[in-house]
Every structure is written in structure tokens, then in C-alpha cells.
Amino acid sequence: QVQLVESGGGLVQAGGSLRLSCAASGRIFSINDMNWHRQAPGKQRELVARITTGGSTNYADSVKGRFTISRDNAKNTVYLQMDSLKPDDTAVYYCNMRCNSRGLWNDYWGQGTQVTVSS
């Protein structure tokens, strides 16, 4: 069984920074894309950032230039550095990884971590 555990959320003032982490554990042979999503109250879940196996990154327009996604393959961990935070960034943030476990590829999700940005 593969588990993703997130950490690093919290309450921060506008303009501040937070760093989210998400570590995968279990019988993992390999990991493809690693992603961060978020869901604000009353809104659909949206993709915030993606990093491929080769290190290519993609960002939602709303976070470009402020958020940075990175990964440590040796630790099966993905990070999201969030700078210049805005109240609109308030949401539950979820990590998501496509993992090969026991020869099968599946998408796995973390439990979510709350990020609250006060004005």
C-alpha cells in the first residue's frame, strides 16, 4: 500500500511564505509525475503545479512566479515553496503522485493540508 503524507500547512499573513512537503511511503518501484492541487471552499479542485520525472515543471497562471515545485527522488518527496502568498491562496492543498507499486501504476493522494492566508 502506498501512502502520501503532507506537512507544512498553516496560517500566514499576506506576503508571507510557507513550504509544503509530501512524502510517499510503501512498496514503490518508481514515481512518475508529482503534483500539487488545491481546493478552496465552494470551488473545484485545481492543479497548482506539476513536476515530471525529468524535472520539467508547470504552474497554474495564478501562482507563476510565486510558487516553486521541486522533488527529491531519493526520498520520494515533493515540495511546494509558496512565496508572496495572497488571501486567494487559501485552500486545502493536496499532493498527488503517479506511482508504480507491485508492477501497477496508480494515482495516489495525500490527506490534504490547510493553508490559510490572512489579509
Short mmCIF file of N, CA, C and O in Angstrom, two decimals:
data_model
loop_
_atom_site.label_atom_id
_atom_site.label_comp_id
_atom_site.label_asym_id
_atom_site.label_seq_id
_atom_site.Cartn_x
_atom_site.Cartn_y
_atom_site.Cartn_z
N GLN A 1 0.85 -1.19 0.00
CA GLN A 1 0.00 0.00 0.00
C GLN A 1 0.88 1.24 0.00
O GLN A 1 1.86 1.31 0.73
N VAL A 2 0.54 2.22 -0.81
CA VAL A 2 1.29 3.47 -0.90
C VAL A 2 0.55 4.53 -0.11
O VAL A 2 -0.67 4.67 -0.22
N GLN A 3 1.29 5.26 0.70
CA GLN A 3 0.72 6.36 1.46
C GLN A 3 1.46 7.64 1.18
O GLN A 3 2.69 7.64 1.09
N LEU A 4 0.72 8.75 1.06
CA LEU A 4 1.30 10.07 0.90
C LEU A 4 0.94 10.89 2.13
O LEU A 4 -0.25 10.98 2.49
N VAL A 5 1.94 11.47 2.75
CA VAL A 5 1.74 12.26 3.96
C VAL A 5 2.27 13.67 3.72
O VAL A 5 3.45 13.85 3.43
N GLU A 6 1.37 14.64 3.89
CA GLU A 6 1.72 16.04 3.68
C GLU A 6 2.02 16.73 5.01
O GLU A 6 1.51 16.32 6.05
N SER A 7 2.80 17.79 4.93
CA SER A 7 3.07 18.61 6.10
C SER A 7 3.42 20.01 5.65
O SER A 7 3.73 20.23 4.46
N GLY A 8 3.35 20.96 6.58
CA GLY A 8 3.82 22.31 6.30
C GLY A 8 2.75 23.37 6.15
O GLY A 8 3.07 24.54 5.99
N GLY A 9 1.48 22.97 6.18
CA GLY A 9 0.44 23.98 6.08
C GLY A 9 0.33 24.81 7.35
O GLY A 9 1.01 24.54 8.35
N GLY A 10 -0.53 25.83 7.30
CA GLY A 10 -0.71 26.67 8.48
C GLY A 10 -1.31 28.00 8.13
O GLY A 10 -1.85 28.20 7.04
N LEU A 11 -1.22 28.91 9.10
CA LEU A 11 -1.75 30.26 8.96
C LEU A 11 -0.60 31.23 8.74
O LEU A 11 0.38 31.20 9.50
N VAL A 12 -0.72 32.08 7.74
CA VAL A 12 0.33 33.05 7.44
C VAL A 12 -0.31 34.34 6.96
O VAL A 12 -1.43 34.33 6.41
N GLN A 13 0.35 35.45 7.18
CA GLN A 13 -0.14 36.73 6.72
C GLN A 13 0.16 36.91 5.22
O GLN A 13 1.12 36.31 4.69
N ALA A 14 -0.63 37.72 4.57
CA ALA A 14 -0.40 38.02 3.16
C ALA A 14 1.04 38.54 2.97
O ALA A 14 1.52 39.33 3.78
N GLY A 15 1.66 38.04 1.92
CA GLY A 15 3.05 38.39 1.66
C GLY A 15 4.05 37.42 2.25
O GLY A 15 5.24 37.48 1.93
N GLY A 16 3.58 36.54 3.10
CA GLY A 16 4.46 35.58 3.76
C GLY A 16 4.71 34.36 2.91
O GLY A 16 4.29 34.27 1.74
N SER A 17 5.42 33.39 3.52
CA SER A 17 5.81 32.18 2.81
C SER A 17 5.49 30.94 3.62
O SER A 17 5.46 30.99 4.86
N LEU A 18 5.28 29.85 2.91
CA LEU A 18 5.13 28.52 3.51
C LEU A 18 5.78 27.51 2.59
O LEU A 18 5.84 27.73 1.37
N ARG A 19 6.24 26.41 3.17
CA ARG A 19 6.78 25.32 2.38
C ARG A 19 6.05 24.04 2.72
O ARG A 19 6.07 23.60 3.87
N LEU A 20 5.41 23.46 1.73
CA LEU A 20 4.70 22.20 1.90
C LEU A 20 5.61 21.04 1.49
O LEU A 20 6.39 21.17 0.55
N SER A 21 5.46 19.93 2.19
CA SER A 21 6.17 18.71 1.84
C SER A 21 5.19 17.56 1.73
O SER A 21 4.15 17.55 2.39
N CYS A 22 5.52 16.59 0.90
CA CYS A 22 4.68 15.40 0.74
C CYS A 22 5.60 14.22 0.49
O CYS A 22 6.31 14.19 -0.53
N ALA A 23 5.58 13.26 1.40
CA ALA A 23 6.45 12.10 1.30
C ALA A 23 5.63 10.85 1.03
O ALA A 23 4.61 10.61 1.69
N ALA A 24 6.08 10.07 0.07
CA ALA A 24 5.40 8.81 -0.27
C ALA A 24 6.14 7.65 0.38
O ALA A 24 7.38 7.62 0.41
N SER A 25 5.38 6.69 0.89
CA SER A 25 5.98 5.51 1.51
C SER A 25 5.21 4.27 1.08
O SER A 25 4.08 4.34 0.62
N GLY A 26 5.86 3.12 1.26
CA GLY A 26 5.24 1.86 0.87
C GLY A 26 6.07 1.17 -0.18
O GLY A 26 7.22 1.53 -0.44
N ARG A 27 5.49 0.16 -0.82
CA ARG A 27 6.19 -0.61 -1.85
C ARG A 27 6.13 0.16 -3.17
O ARG A 27 5.24 -0.05 -3.98
N ILE A 28 7.09 1.04 -3.36
CA ILE A 28 7.12 1.91 -4.54
C ILE A 28 8.31 1.54 -5.41
O ILE A 28 9.45 1.59 -4.95
N PHE A 29 8.04 1.19 -6.66
CA PHE A 29 9.12 0.87 -7.59
C PHE A 29 9.60 2.14 -8.28
O PHE A 29 10.79 2.33 -8.51
N SER A 30 8.67 2.99 -8.65
CA SER A 30 9.03 4.25 -9.29
C SER A 30 7.86 5.22 -9.21
O SER A 30 6.73 4.81 -8.97
N ILE A 31 8.18 6.49 -9.40
CA ILE A 31 7.17 7.56 -9.37
C ILE A 31 7.30 8.39 -10.62
O ILE A 31 8.42 8.79 -10.99
N ASN A 32 6.18 8.65 -11.24
CA ASN A 32 6.19 9.47 -12.45
C ASN A 32 5.98 10.93 -12.05
O ASN A 32 6.76 11.49 -11.30
N ASP A 33 4.90 11.56 -12.51
CA ASP A 33 4.66 12.96 -12.16
C ASP A 33 4.32 13.10 -10.68
O ASP A 33 3.68 12.23 -10.09
N MET A 34 4.74 14.23 -10.13
CA MET A 34 4.34 14.63 -8.77
C MET A 34 3.62 15.96 -8.91
O MET A 34 4.12 16.86 -9.60
N ASN A 35 2.49 16.10 -8.25
CA ASN A 35 1.64 17.27 -8.43
C ASN A 35 1.15 17.82 -7.09
O ASN A 35 1.01 17.09 -6.12
N TRP A 36 0.85 19.11 -7.11
CA TRP A 36 0.13 19.76 -6.02
C TRP A 36 -1.17 20.32 -6.59
O TRP A 36 -1.18 20.99 -7.63
N HIS A 37 -2.26 20.05 -5.89
CA HIS A 37 -3.58 20.58 -6.20
C HIS A 37 -4.07 21.37 -5.00
O HIS A 37 -3.54 21.22 -3.90
N ARG A 38 -5.10 22.18 -5.20
CA ARG A 38 -5.73 22.85 -4.07
C ARG A 38 -7.23 22.98 -4.31
O ARG A 38 -7.69 22.98 -5.45
N GLN A 39 -7.94 23.07 -3.21
CA GLN A 39 -9.39 23.24 -3.28
C GLN A 39 -9.82 24.25 -2.24
O GLN A 39 -9.67 24.02 -1.03
N ALA A 40 -10.36 25.37 -2.73
CA ALA A 40 -10.88 26.41 -1.84
C ALA A 40 -12.35 26.13 -1.57
O ALA A 40 -13.01 25.46 -2.36
N PRO A 41 -12.89 26.66 -0.48
CA PRO A 41 -14.31 26.43 -0.16
C PRO A 41 -15.21 26.85 -1.32
O PRO A 41 -15.07 27.96 -1.84
N GLY A 42 -16.12 25.96 -1.72
CA GLY A 42 -17.07 26.29 -2.76
C GLY A 42 -16.50 26.26 -4.17
O GLY A 42 -17.21 26.61 -5.12
N LYS A 43 -15.25 25.84 -4.30
CA LYS A 43 -14.62 25.81 -5.63
C LYS A 43 -14.16 24.40 -5.98
O LYS A 43 -13.99 23.55 -5.10
N GLN A 44 -13.93 24.17 -7.26
CA GLN A 44 -13.42 22.88 -7.70
C GLN A 44 -11.94 22.77 -7.39
O GLN A 44 -11.21 23.77 -7.31
N ARG A 45 -11.49 21.53 -7.24
CA ARG A 45 -10.06 21.29 -7.04
C ARG A 45 -9.33 21.67 -8.33
O ARG A 45 -9.77 21.36 -9.42
N GLU A 46 -8.18 22.35 -8.16
CA GLU A 46 -7.41 22.78 -9.31
C GLU A 46 -5.96 22.36 -9.18
O GLU A 46 -5.41 22.28 -8.07
N LEU A 47 -5.33 22.11 -10.33
CA LEU A 47 -3.91 21.78 -10.35
C LEU A 47 -3.10 23.05 -10.16
O LEU A 47 -3.29 24.02 -10.90
N VAL A 48 -2.20 23.04 -9.20
CA VAL A 48 -1.38 24.20 -8.90
C VAL A 48 -0.02 24.10 -9.58
O VAL A 48 0.45 25.05 -10.19
N ALA A 49 0.60 22.92 -9.45
CA ALA A 49 1.95 22.75 -10.00
C ALA A 49 2.21 21.27 -10.26
O ALA A 49 1.69 20.41 -9.56
N ARG A 50 3.05 21.03 -11.25
CA ARG A 50 3.43 19.66 -11.64
C ARG A 50 4.93 19.61 -11.90
O ARG A 50 5.49 20.55 -12.46
N ILE A 51 5.54 18.50 -11.52
CA ILE A 51 6.95 18.27 -11.86
C ILE A 51 7.09 16.85 -12.38
O ILE A 51 6.60 15.90 -11.76
N THR A 52 7.72 16.73 -13.52
CA THR A 52 7.87 15.42 -14.15
C THR A 52 9.10 14.70 -13.61
O THR A 52 9.89 15.26 -12.84
N THR A 53 9.26 13.47 -14.05
CA THR A 53 10.42 12.68 -13.62
C THR A 53 11.72 13.37 -14.01
O THR A 53 12.70 13.35 -13.26
N GLY A 54 11.70 14.02 -15.17
CA GLY A 54 12.90 14.69 -15.65
C GLY A 54 13.11 16.07 -15.07
O GLY A 54 14.13 16.71 -15.37
N GLY A 55 12.16 16.54 -14.26
CA GLY A 55 12.33 17.83 -13.61
C GLY A 55 11.63 18.99 -14.30
O GLY A 55 11.74 20.13 -13.84
N SER A 56 10.91 18.73 -15.38
CA SER A 56 10.15 19.80 -16.02
C SER A 56 8.98 20.20 -15.13
O SER A 56 8.37 19.34 -14.49
N THR A 57 8.68 21.50 -15.11
CA THR A 57 7.63 21.99 -14.23
C THR A 57 6.57 22.76 -15.01
O THR A 57 6.84 23.36 -16.06
N ASN A 58 5.37 22.75 -14.45
CA ASN A 58 4.25 23.54 -14.98
C ASN A 58 3.51 24.13 -13.80
O ASN A 58 3.39 23.48 -12.75
N TYR A 59 2.99 25.34 -13.99
CA TYR A 59 2.29 26.04 -12.92
C TYR A 59 0.98 26.63 -13.42
O TYR A 59 0.87 27.02 -14.59
N ALA A 60 0.01 26.72 -12.53
CA ALA A 60 -1.19 27.48 -12.82
C ALA A 60 -0.80 28.94 -12.97
O ALA A 60 0.12 29.43 -12.30
N ASP A 61 -1.51 29.65 -13.85
CA ASP A 61 -1.17 31.05 -14.08
C ASP A 61 -1.23 31.86 -12.80
O ASP A 61 -0.45 32.80 -12.61
N SER A 62 -2.14 31.50 -11.92
CA SER A 62 -2.36 32.28 -10.69
C SER A 62 -1.17 32.20 -9.72
O SER A 62 -1.08 33.02 -8.81
N VAL A 63 -0.28 31.23 -9.89
CA VAL A 63 0.83 31.07 -8.95
C VAL A 63 2.20 31.22 -9.60
O VAL A 63 3.22 31.18 -8.91
N LYS A 64 2.23 31.41 -10.91
CA LYS A 64 3.52 31.55 -11.60
C LYS A 64 4.32 32.71 -11.02
O LYS A 64 3.80 33.78 -10.78
N GLY A 65 5.60 32.44 -10.80
CA GLY A 65 6.49 33.45 -10.25
C GLY A 65 6.45 33.56 -8.74
O GLY A 65 7.27 34.26 -8.15
N ARG A 66 5.50 32.86 -8.11
CA ARG A 66 5.40 32.91 -6.64
C ARG A 66 5.62 31.55 -5.99
O ARG A 66 6.14 31.46 -4.88
N PHE A 67 5.22 30.50 -6.68
CA PHE A 67 5.35 29.13 -6.15
C PHE A 67 6.43 28.38 -6.91
O PHE A 67 6.61 28.58 -8.12
N THR A 68 7.13 27.50 -6.21
CA THR A 68 8.16 26.67 -6.84
C THR A 68 7.99 25.22 -6.38
O THR A 68 8.00 24.96 -5.17
N ILE A 69 7.84 24.33 -7.34
CA ILE A 69 7.73 22.91 -7.03
C ILE A 69 9.09 22.24 -7.25
O ILE A 69 9.81 22.60 -8.19
N SER A 70 9.41 21.30 -6.37
CA SER A 70 10.67 20.56 -6.52
C SER A 70 10.46 19.15 -5.98
O SER A 70 9.46 18.88 -5.31
N ARG A 71 11.41 18.27 -6.29
CA ARG A 71 11.26 16.89 -5.85
C ARG A 71 12.62 16.31 -5.46
O ARG A 71 13.65 16.71 -6.03
N ASP A 72 12.57 15.39 -4.52
CA ASP A 72 13.76 14.64 -4.10
C ASP A 72 13.43 13.17 -4.36
O ASP A 72 12.71 12.54 -3.58
N ASN A 73 13.94 12.64 -5.45
CA ASN A 73 13.59 11.27 -5.84
C ASN A 73 14.12 10.24 -4.85
O ASN A 73 13.49 9.19 -4.65
N ALA A 74 15.24 10.53 -4.23
CA ALA A 74 15.80 9.58 -3.26
C ALA A 74 14.90 9.43 -2.04
O ALA A 74 14.89 8.38 -1.39
N LYS A 75 14.15 10.48 -1.74
CA LYS A 75 13.26 10.47 -0.57
C LYS A 75 11.79 10.30 -0.96
O LYS A 75 10.93 10.35 -0.08
N ASN A 76 11.51 10.14 -2.25
CA ASN A 76 10.11 10.04 -2.73
C ASN A 76 9.28 11.21 -2.19
O ASN A 76 8.15 11.01 -1.71
N THR A 77 9.82 12.40 -2.28
CA THR A 77 9.19 13.57 -1.67
C THR A 77 9.08 14.70 -2.69
O THR A 77 9.99 14.91 -3.50
N VAL A 78 7.96 15.42 -2.61
CA VAL A 78 7.76 16.60 -3.42
C VAL A 78 7.52 17.78 -2.49
O VAL A 78 6.93 17.63 -1.41
N TYR A 79 8.00 18.94 -2.90
CA TYR A 79 7.88 20.16 -2.10
C TYR A 79 7.14 21.23 -2.90
O TYR A 79 7.15 21.23 -4.13
N LEU A 80 6.55 22.16 -2.17
CA LEU A 80 5.96 23.34 -2.79
C LEU A 80 6.35 24.54 -1.95
O LEU A 80 5.84 24.71 -0.84
N GLN A 81 7.24 25.34 -2.48
CA GLN A 81 7.63 26.59 -1.83
C GLN A 81 6.67 27.67 -2.30
O GLN A 81 6.57 27.92 -3.49
N MET A 82 5.98 28.28 -1.34
CA MET A 82 4.97 29.28 -1.67
C MET A 82 5.41 30.62 -1.08
O MET A 82 5.51 30.75 0.15
N ASP A 83 5.69 31.58 -1.94
CA ASP A 83 6.11 32.92 -1.53
C ASP A 83 5.08 33.94 -1.95
O ASP A 83 4.22 33.67 -2.80
N SER A 84 5.17 35.11 -1.36
CA SER A 84 4.25 36.21 -1.69
C SER A 84 2.80 35.73 -1.66
O SER A 84 2.02 35.98 -2.59
N LEU A 85 2.46 35.06 -0.60
CA LEU A 85 1.12 34.47 -0.50
C LEU A 85 0.04 35.54 -0.45
O LEU A 85 0.24 36.63 0.11
N LYS A 86 -1.11 35.19 -1.04
CA LYS A 86 -2.26 36.08 -1.08
C LYS A 86 -3.44 35.39 -0.41
O LYS A 86 -3.50 34.16 -0.36
N PRO A 87 -4.42 36.17 0.06
CA PRO A 87 -5.62 35.54 0.63
C PRO A 87 -6.29 34.56 -0.32
O PRO A 87 -6.86 33.56 0.13
N ASP A 88 -6.21 34.82 -1.62
CA ASP A 88 -6.81 33.91 -2.61
C ASP A 88 -6.12 32.55 -2.66
O ASP A 88 -6.65 31.61 -3.26
N ASP A 89 -4.95 32.43 -2.05
CA ASP A 89 -4.27 31.15 -2.00
C ASP A 89 -4.81 30.25 -0.89
O ASP A 89 -4.41 29.09 -0.78
N THR A 90 -5.70 30.78 -0.07
CA THR A 90 -6.28 29.99 1.00
C THR A 90 -7.05 28.80 0.44
O THR A 90 -7.93 28.96 -0.41
N ALA A 91 -6.68 27.60 0.89
CA ALA A 91 -7.29 26.37 0.37
C ALA A 91 -6.71 25.18 1.12
O ALA A 91 -5.74 25.33 1.88
N VAL A 92 -7.31 24.03 0.87
CA VAL A 92 -6.68 22.77 1.28
C VAL A 92 -5.80 22.32 0.12
O VAL A 92 -6.28 22.23 -1.02
N TYR A 93 -4.54 22.05 0.42
CA TYR A 93 -3.58 21.65 -0.61
C TYR A 93 -3.37 20.14 -0.54
O TYR A 93 -3.13 19.59 0.55
N TYR A 94 -3.43 19.50 -1.69
CA TYR A 94 -3.29 18.04 -1.79
C TYR A 94 -2.11 17.70 -2.71
O TYR A 94 -1.99 18.27 -3.79
N CYS A 95 -1.30 16.76 -2.28
CA CYS A 95 -0.29 16.25 -3.20
C CYS A 95 -0.85 15.00 -3.88
O CYS A 95 -1.73 14.31 -3.36
N ASN A 96 -0.30 14.72 -5.03
CA ASN A 96 -0.76 13.61 -5.87
C ASN A 96 0.44 13.07 -6.63
O ASN A 96 1.21 13.86 -7.19
N MET A 97 0.61 11.77 -6.63
CA MET A 97 1.72 11.15 -7.35
C MET A 97 1.22 9.94 -8.12
O MET A 97 0.33 9.21 -7.65
N ARG A 98 1.81 9.73 -9.27
CA ARG A 98 1.52 8.52 -10.04
C ARG A 98 2.66 7.55 -9.75
O ARG A 98 3.81 7.79 -10.14
N CYS A 99 2.33 6.47 -9.06
CA CYS A 99 3.35 5.55 -8.56
C CYS A 99 3.15 4.16 -9.14
O CYS A 99 2.02 3.71 -9.37
N ASN A 100 4.30 3.49 -9.29
CA ASN A 100 4.29 2.09 -9.66
C ASN A 100 4.54 1.27 -8.41
O ASN A 100 5.62 1.34 -7.82
N SER A 101 3.51 0.55 -8.00
CA SER A 101 3.61 -0.30 -6.82
C SER A 101 3.27 -1.73 -7.22
O SER A 101 2.19 -1.97 -7.77
N ARG A 102 4.20 -2.64 -7.03
CA ARG A 102 4.00 -4.05 -7.37
C ARG A 102 3.67 -4.23 -8.86
O ARG A 102 2.84 -5.08 -9.21
N GLY A 103 4.25 -3.39 -9.70
CA GLY A 103 4.07 -3.51 -11.13
C GLY A 103 2.86 -2.81 -11.71
O GLY A 103 2.64 -2.85 -12.92
N LEU A 104 2.07 -2.16 -10.86
CA LEU A 104 0.87 -1.47 -11.32
C LEU A 104 1.01 0.03 -11.10
O LEU A 104 1.42 0.47 -10.01
N TRP A 105 0.59 0.82 -12.10
CA TRP A 105 0.59 2.28 -11.98
C TRP A 105 -0.77 2.74 -11.48
O TRP A 105 -1.81 2.34 -12.01
N ASN A 106 -0.77 3.60 -10.47
CA ASN A 106 -1.99 4.20 -9.93
C ASN A 106 -1.71 5.60 -9.45
O ASN A 106 -0.55 5.96 -9.18
N ASP A 107 -2.77 6.39 -9.35
CA ASP A 107 -2.66 7.73 -8.77
C ASP A 107 -2.96 7.65 -7.28
O ASP A 107 -3.96 7.04 -6.88
N TYR A 108 -2.11 8.28 -6.50
CA TYR A 108 -2.28 8.32 -5.05
C TYR A 108 -2.37 9.76 -4.59
O TYR A 108 -1.75 10.66 -5.19
N TRP A 109 -3.14 9.96 -3.51
CA TRP A 109 -3.39 11.30 -2.99
C TRP A 109 -3.06 11.38 -1.50
O TRP A 109 -3.28 10.42 -0.76
N GLY A 110 -2.59 12.55 -1.10
CA GLY A 110 -2.41 12.81 0.31
C GLY A 110 -3.74 13.21 0.94
O GLY A 110 -4.75 13.38 0.26
N GLN A 111 -3.70 13.39 2.26
CA GLN A 111 -4.92 13.69 3.01
C GLN A 111 -5.28 15.17 2.95
O GLN A 111 -6.40 15.54 3.32
N GLY A 112 -4.37 15.99 2.51
CA GLY A 112 -4.62 17.43 2.43
C GLY A 112 -4.07 18.17 3.63
O GLY A 112 -4.07 17.66 4.75
N THR A 113 -3.61 19.38 3.37
CA THR A 113 -3.12 20.25 4.45
C THR A 113 -3.68 21.65 4.22
O THR A 113 -3.69 22.16 3.10
N GLN A 114 -4.19 22.25 5.29
CA GLN A 114 -4.85 23.55 5.18
C GLN A 114 -3.81 24.67 5.13
O GLN A 114 -2.90 24.73 5.96
N VAL A 115 -3.99 25.56 4.17
CA VAL A 115 -3.21 26.79 4.08
C VAL A 115 -4.19 27.96 4.17
O VAL A 115 -5.13 28.04 3.39
N THR A 116 -3.97 28.82 5.15
CA THR A 116 -4.83 29.98 5.34
C THR A 116 -3.97 31.24 5.30
O THR A 116 -3.00 31.35 6.07
N VAL A 117 -4.33 32.16 4.42
CA VAL A 117 -3.58 33.41 4.26
C VAL A 117 -4.49 34.56 4.70
O VAL A 117 -5.54 34.78 4.11
N SER A 118 -4.08 35.27 5.73
CA SER A 118 -4.88 36.37 6.24
C SER A 118 -4.45 37.68 5.60
O SER A 118 -3.29 37.88 5.26
N SER A 119 -5.42 38.57 5.45
CA SER A 119 -5.12 39.87 4.80
C SER A 119 -4.66 40.89 5.81
O SER A 119 -4.75 40.69 7.02
#
